[in-house]
CSV table of C-alpha atoms in Angstrom, one decimal:
chain,number,residue,atom,x,y,z
A,1,GLU,CA,-39.0,59.3,274.2
A,2,ALA,CA,-41.8,57.9,276.4
A,3,GLN,CA,-40.1,55.2,278.2
A,4,VAL,CA,-39.4,52.9,281.5
A,5,THR,CA,-35.6,53.0,282.2
A,6,GLN,CA,-34.4,50.4,284.3
A,7,ASN,CA,-30.5,50.5,285.9
A,8,PRO,CA,-28.6,48.6,285.8
A,9,ARG,CA,-29.2,46.1,282.9
A,10,TYR,CA,-26.8,43.2,284.6
A,11,LEU,CA,-25.6,42.7,287.9
A,12,ILE,CA,-23.6,40.1,289.7
A,13,THR,CA,-23.6,40.6,293.3
A,14,VAL,CA,-22.6,38.5,296.0
A,15,THR,CA,-25.1,36.9,299.0
A,16,GLY,CA,-26.2,39.5,301.6
A,17,LYS,CA,-25.0,42.5,299.8
A,18,LYS,CA,-27.8,45.1,299.6
A,19,LEU,CA,-28.8,46.2,296.3
A,20,THR,CA,-31.2,48.6,294.5
A,21,VAL,CA,-32.4,48.4,290.9
A,22,THR,CA,-33.8,51.5,289.7
A,23,CYS,CA,-36.8,52.1,287.7
A,24,SER,CA,-37.9,55.4,286.3
A,25,GLN,CA,-41.2,56.1,283.9
A,26,ASN,CA,-41.2,59.5,282.0
A,27,MET,CA,-45.1,59.4,281.2
A,28,ASN,CA,-46.7,60.6,284.5
A,29,HIS,CA,-48.1,57.0,285.0
A,30,GLU,CA,-49.8,56.5,288.3
A,31,TYR,CA,-49.5,52.6,288.2
A,32,MET,CA,-45.8,50.8,288.5
A,33,SER,CA,-44.8,47.2,289.2
A,34,TRP,CA,-41.9,45.0,289.5
A,35,TYR,CA,-41.9,41.4,288.3
A,36,ARG,CA,-39.3,38.7,287.8
A,37,GLN,CA,-38.9,36.3,285.1
A,38,ASP,CA,-37.6,32.6,285.7
A,39,PRO,CA,-37.6,29.7,283.2
A,40,GLY,CA,-40.4,27.6,283.4
A,41,LEU,CA,-42.3,29.9,286.0
A,42,GLY,CA,-42.8,33.0,283.5
A,43,LEU,CA,-43.3,36.1,285.1
A,44,ARG,CA,-44.4,36.9,288.6
A,45,GLN,CA,-45.3,40.1,290.2
A,46,ILE,CA,-43.4,41.2,293.0
A,47,TYR,CA,-44.8,44.7,294.3
A,48,TYR,CA,-46.7,47.3,292.5
A,49,SER,CA,-47.7,50.8,293.3
A,50,MET,CA,-50.8,52.7,292.4
A,51,ASN,CA,-49.5,56.0,293.1
A,52,VAL,CA,-46.8,58.1,295.2
A,53,GLU,CA,-46.7,56.5,298.8
A,54,VAL,CA,-48.9,53.8,297.9
A,55,THR,CA,-47.2,50.2,297.5
A,56,ASP,CA,-48.7,46.8,297.9
A,57,LYS,CA,-47.3,43.2,297.6
A,58,GLY,CA,-47.8,41.0,294.6
A,59,ASP,CA,-47.6,37.4,294.2
A,60,VAL,CA,-44.0,37.0,295.4
A,61,PRO,CA,-43.0,39.9,297.6
A,62,GLU,CA,-40.6,38.0,300.1
A,63,GLY,CA,-37.0,39.3,300.3
A,64,TYR,CA,-37.8,42.6,298.5
A,65,LYS,CA,-38.6,46.2,299.4
A,66,VAL,CA,-40.0,48.9,297.3
A,67,SER,CA,-40.7,52.7,297.8
A,68,ARG,CA,-42.7,55.4,295.7
A,69,LYS,CA,-41.4,58.8,297.2
A,70,GLU,CA,-42.0,60.6,293.4
A,71,LYS,CA,-44.3,59.6,291.0
A,72,ARG,CA,-41.5,58.6,288.2
A,73,ASN,CA,-39.4,56.4,290.3
A,74,PHE,CA,-40.2,52.9,291.9
A,75,PRO,CA,-36.9,51.3,293.2
A,76,LEU,CA,-36.5,47.7,294.0
A,77,ILE,CA,-34.6,46.8,296.9
A,78,LEU,CA,-33.1,43.6,298.0
A,79,GLU,CA,-31.7,44.1,301.7
A,80,SER,CA,-29.8,40.9,301.6
A,81,PRO,CA,-30.0,38.9,298.4
A,82,SER,CA,-29.9,35.3,298.0
A,83,PRO,CA,-29.0,32.8,295.2
A,84,ASN,CA,-32.7,32.1,294.8
A,85,GLN,CA,-33.2,35.8,293.7
A,86,THR,CA,-31.3,35.4,290.7
A,87,SER,CA,-33.6,36.3,287.9
A,88,LEU,CA,-34.5,38.8,285.4
A,89,TYR,CA,-36.4,41.6,286.4
A,90,PHE,CA,-39.0,44.0,284.7
A,91,CYS,CA,-40.4,47.4,285.9
A,92,ALA,CA,-43.5,48.3,283.9
A,93,SER,CA,-45.8,51.4,284.3
A,94,SER,CA,-49.3,52.4,282.9
A,95,LEU,CA,-52.0,54.9,282.9
A,96,ASN,CA,-55.6,54.2,284.0
A,97,GLN,CA,-54.6,50.9,285.2
A,98,GLY,CA,-53.6,49.5,282.2
A,99,ILE,CA,-56.6,50.5,279.8
A,100,HIS,CA,-53.8,51.6,277.4
A,101,GLY,CA,-51.5,48.9,278.1
A,102,TYR,CA,-48.3,48.7,280.0
A,103,THR,CA,-44.9,49.8,279.1
A,104,PHE,CA,-41.9,47.8,280.1
A,105,GLY,CA,-38.5,48.5,280.9
A,106,SER,CA,-35.7,46.6,279.1
A,107,GLY,CA,-35.1,44.4,282.1
A,108,THR,CA,-32.2,43.9,284.7
A,109,ARG,CA,-30.5,40.4,284.7
A,110,LEU,CA,-29.3,39.7,288.3
A,111,THR,CA,-27.1,36.9,289.4
A,112,VAL,CA,-26.4,36.3,293.2
A,113,VAL,CA,-23.5,34.4,293.9
B,1,LYS,CA,-50.9,26.7,291.4
B,2,ASN,CA,-51.5,27.8,287.7
B,3,GLU,CA,-54.0,30.8,287.5
B,4,VAL,CA,-53.1,31.0,283.8
B,5,GLU,CA,-52.2,28.4,281.2
B,6,GLN,CA,-51.2,28.6,277.7
B,7,SER,CA,-50.8,26.4,274.5
B,8,PRO,CA,-49.1,25.6,272.7
B,9,GLN,CA,-45.9,26.0,274.6
B,10,ASN,CA,-43.8,26.1,271.6
B,11,LEU,CA,-44.7,26.7,267.8
B,12,THR,CA,-43.2,26.6,264.5
B,13,ALA,CA,-44.8,27.8,261.2
B,14,GLN,CA,-44.0,28.6,257.5
B,15,GLU,CA,-44.1,32.4,256.6
B,16,GLY,CA,-47.9,33.3,255.8
B,17,GLU,CA,-49.5,30.8,257.9
B,18,PHE,CA,-52.6,31.5,260.4
B,19,ILE,CA,-51.3,31.2,264.0
B,20,THR,CA,-53.4,30.7,267.0
B,21,ILE,CA,-52.0,30.8,270.7
B,22,ASN,CA,-54.8,29.9,273.4
B,23,CYS,CA,-55.1,31.3,276.9
B,24,SER,CA,-57.3,29.9,279.7
B,25,TYR,CA,-57.7,31.1,283.2
B,26,SER,CA,-59.0,30.0,286.5
B,27,VAL,CA,-59.6,33.3,288.4
B,28,GLY,CA,-62.2,36.2,288.2
B,29,ILE,CA,-60.2,39.0,285.9
B,30,SER,CA,-61.0,42.8,285.5
B,31,ALA,CA,-58.6,42.5,282.1
B,32,LEU,CA,-56.5,40.1,280.1
B,33,HIS,CA,-53.5,41.3,278.6
B,34,TRP,CA,-51.2,39.8,275.4
B,35,LEU,CA,-47.8,40.5,275.7
B,36,GLN,CA,-44.7,40.0,273.2
B,37,GLN,CA,-41.4,39.4,274.1
B,38,HIS,CA,-38.7,39.2,271.4
B,39,PRO,CA,-35.6,37.3,271.5
B,40,GLY,CA,-33.4,40.0,273.3
B,41,GLY,CA,-35.7,40.0,276.2
B,42,GLY,CA,-37.9,43.5,275.4
B,43,ILE,CA,-41.6,42.8,276.3
B,44,VAL,CA,-44.2,44.7,274.6
B,45,SER,CA,-47.9,45.0,275.4
B,46,LEU,CA,-50.1,44.2,272.3
B,47,PHE,CA,-53.5,44.2,273.6
B,48,MET,CA,-55.8,45.0,276.7
B,49,LEU,CA,-59.2,43.1,276.8
B,50,SER,CA,-62.4,43.0,278.8
B,51,SER,CA,-64.7,41.8,276.2
B,52,GLY,CA,-65.1,40.9,272.7
B,53,LYS,CA,-62.6,41.2,270.1
B,54,LYS,CA,-59.6,43.6,269.1
B,55,LYS,CA,-57.8,43.8,266.0
B,56,HIS,CA,-54.1,45.5,265.3
B,57,GLY,CA,-52.7,45.0,261.8
B,58,ARG,CA,-52.3,41.2,261.4
B,59,LEU,CA,-52.9,40.5,265.2
B,60,ILE,CA,-56.4,39.7,266.4
B,61,ALA,CA,-57.1,39.2,270.0
B,62,THR,CA,-60.5,37.6,271.2
B,63,ILE,CA,-61.8,36.9,274.9
B,64,ASN,CA,-64.8,34.8,276.1
B,65,ILE,CA,-65.5,35.7,279.5
B,66,GLN,CA,-68.0,32.9,280.3
B,67,GLU,CA,-65.4,30.3,279.1
B,68,LYS,CA,-62.6,32.0,280.7
B,69,HIS,CA,-60.6,31.7,277.5
B,70,SER,CA,-58.6,34.1,275.2
B,71,SER,CA,-57.1,33.4,271.9
B,72,LEU,CA,-54.4,35.5,269.9
B,73,HIS,CA,-54.4,35.1,266.0
B,74,ILE,CA,-51.7,36.3,263.8
B,75,THR,CA,-52.7,36.3,260.2
B,76,ALA,CA,-49.9,35.8,257.5
B,77,SER,CA,-47.3,35.2,259.9
B,78,HIS,CA,-44.0,36.7,259.1
B,79,PRO,CA,-40.1,35.7,260.5
B,80,ARG,CA,-40.4,39.1,262.6
B,81,ASP,CA,-43.4,37.6,264.5
B,82,SER,CA,-41.0,35.0,266.0
B,83,ALA,CA,-41.2,36.0,269.8
B,84,VAL,CA,-42.6,34.6,272.9
B,85,TYR,CA,-46.4,35.7,273.5
B,86,ILE,CA,-47.5,35.9,276.9
B,87,CYS,CA,-50.8,36.1,278.4
B,88,ALA,CA,-51.5,38.0,281.8
B,89,VAL,CA,-54.6,38.7,283.6
B,90,ARG,CA,-55.4,41.3,286.0
B,91,SER,CA,-57.5,39.8,288.9
B,92,GLY,CA,-58.2,42.2,291.6
B,93,LYS,CA,-55.2,44.3,291.9
B,94,LEU,CA,-52.6,41.5,291.0
B,95,PHE,CA,-51.5,40.2,287.8
B,96,TYR,CA,-50.9,36.5,286.9
B,97,PHE,CA,-49.2,35.2,283.7
B,98,GLY,CA,-48.7,32.2,281.6
B,99,THR,CA,-45.3,30.7,281.0
B,100,GLY,CA,-45.5,31.9,277.4
B,101,SER,CA,-45.9,30.3,273.8
B,102,SER,CA,-42.5,30.7,271.8
B,103,LEU,CA,-43.3,31.0,268.3
B,104,THR,CA,-40.6,30.8,265.3
B,105,VAL,CA,-41.9,31.8,262.0
B,106,ILE,CA,-39.8,30.1,258.9
B,107,PRO,CA,-39.0,31.8,255.9
């Protein structure tokens, strides 16, 4: 089944403890991206990647890192999480820059205390 | 800054009604997307538009590039259409999203 898999689905962590949210797709998509969703603000793009070893900042990249060493994986790294990074995170991928739409992961609900 | 504005924010309809959700944007775009987010949180891509009109089943999406406006129409609405509908625009390599329109369809 074609899908984007995010892990974990839920995560509670403490301020300053490094964490990684994984994202993997099995569709050979070039484009992958991370978003956060907050009440009243909607979805906002954090980082995106056009292909392996090609990543760039989105609208709200502060406090996040990404890497794209393989085409299928695009992990989101929070080196020193803070409470304002408590949010619902989505990973998405697409072929041909979204001409055929985007496939989203199921989301990761992160709470930083 | 709100590059994408949607209306209405909340909408309740009776089953069978015709629904329209509007999206206006302020940036130059290469494409506009309509997304559907169900109560469980999952997001599904409905349409990608760069011009004109697209139809998929009971859903119709239109875009007017000159007016920087798009509409999503749902004909013969059904309770399973209850969801949040999100408009997203691609501007250069970045994406901007509306805050969503929450639709509830009552049987």
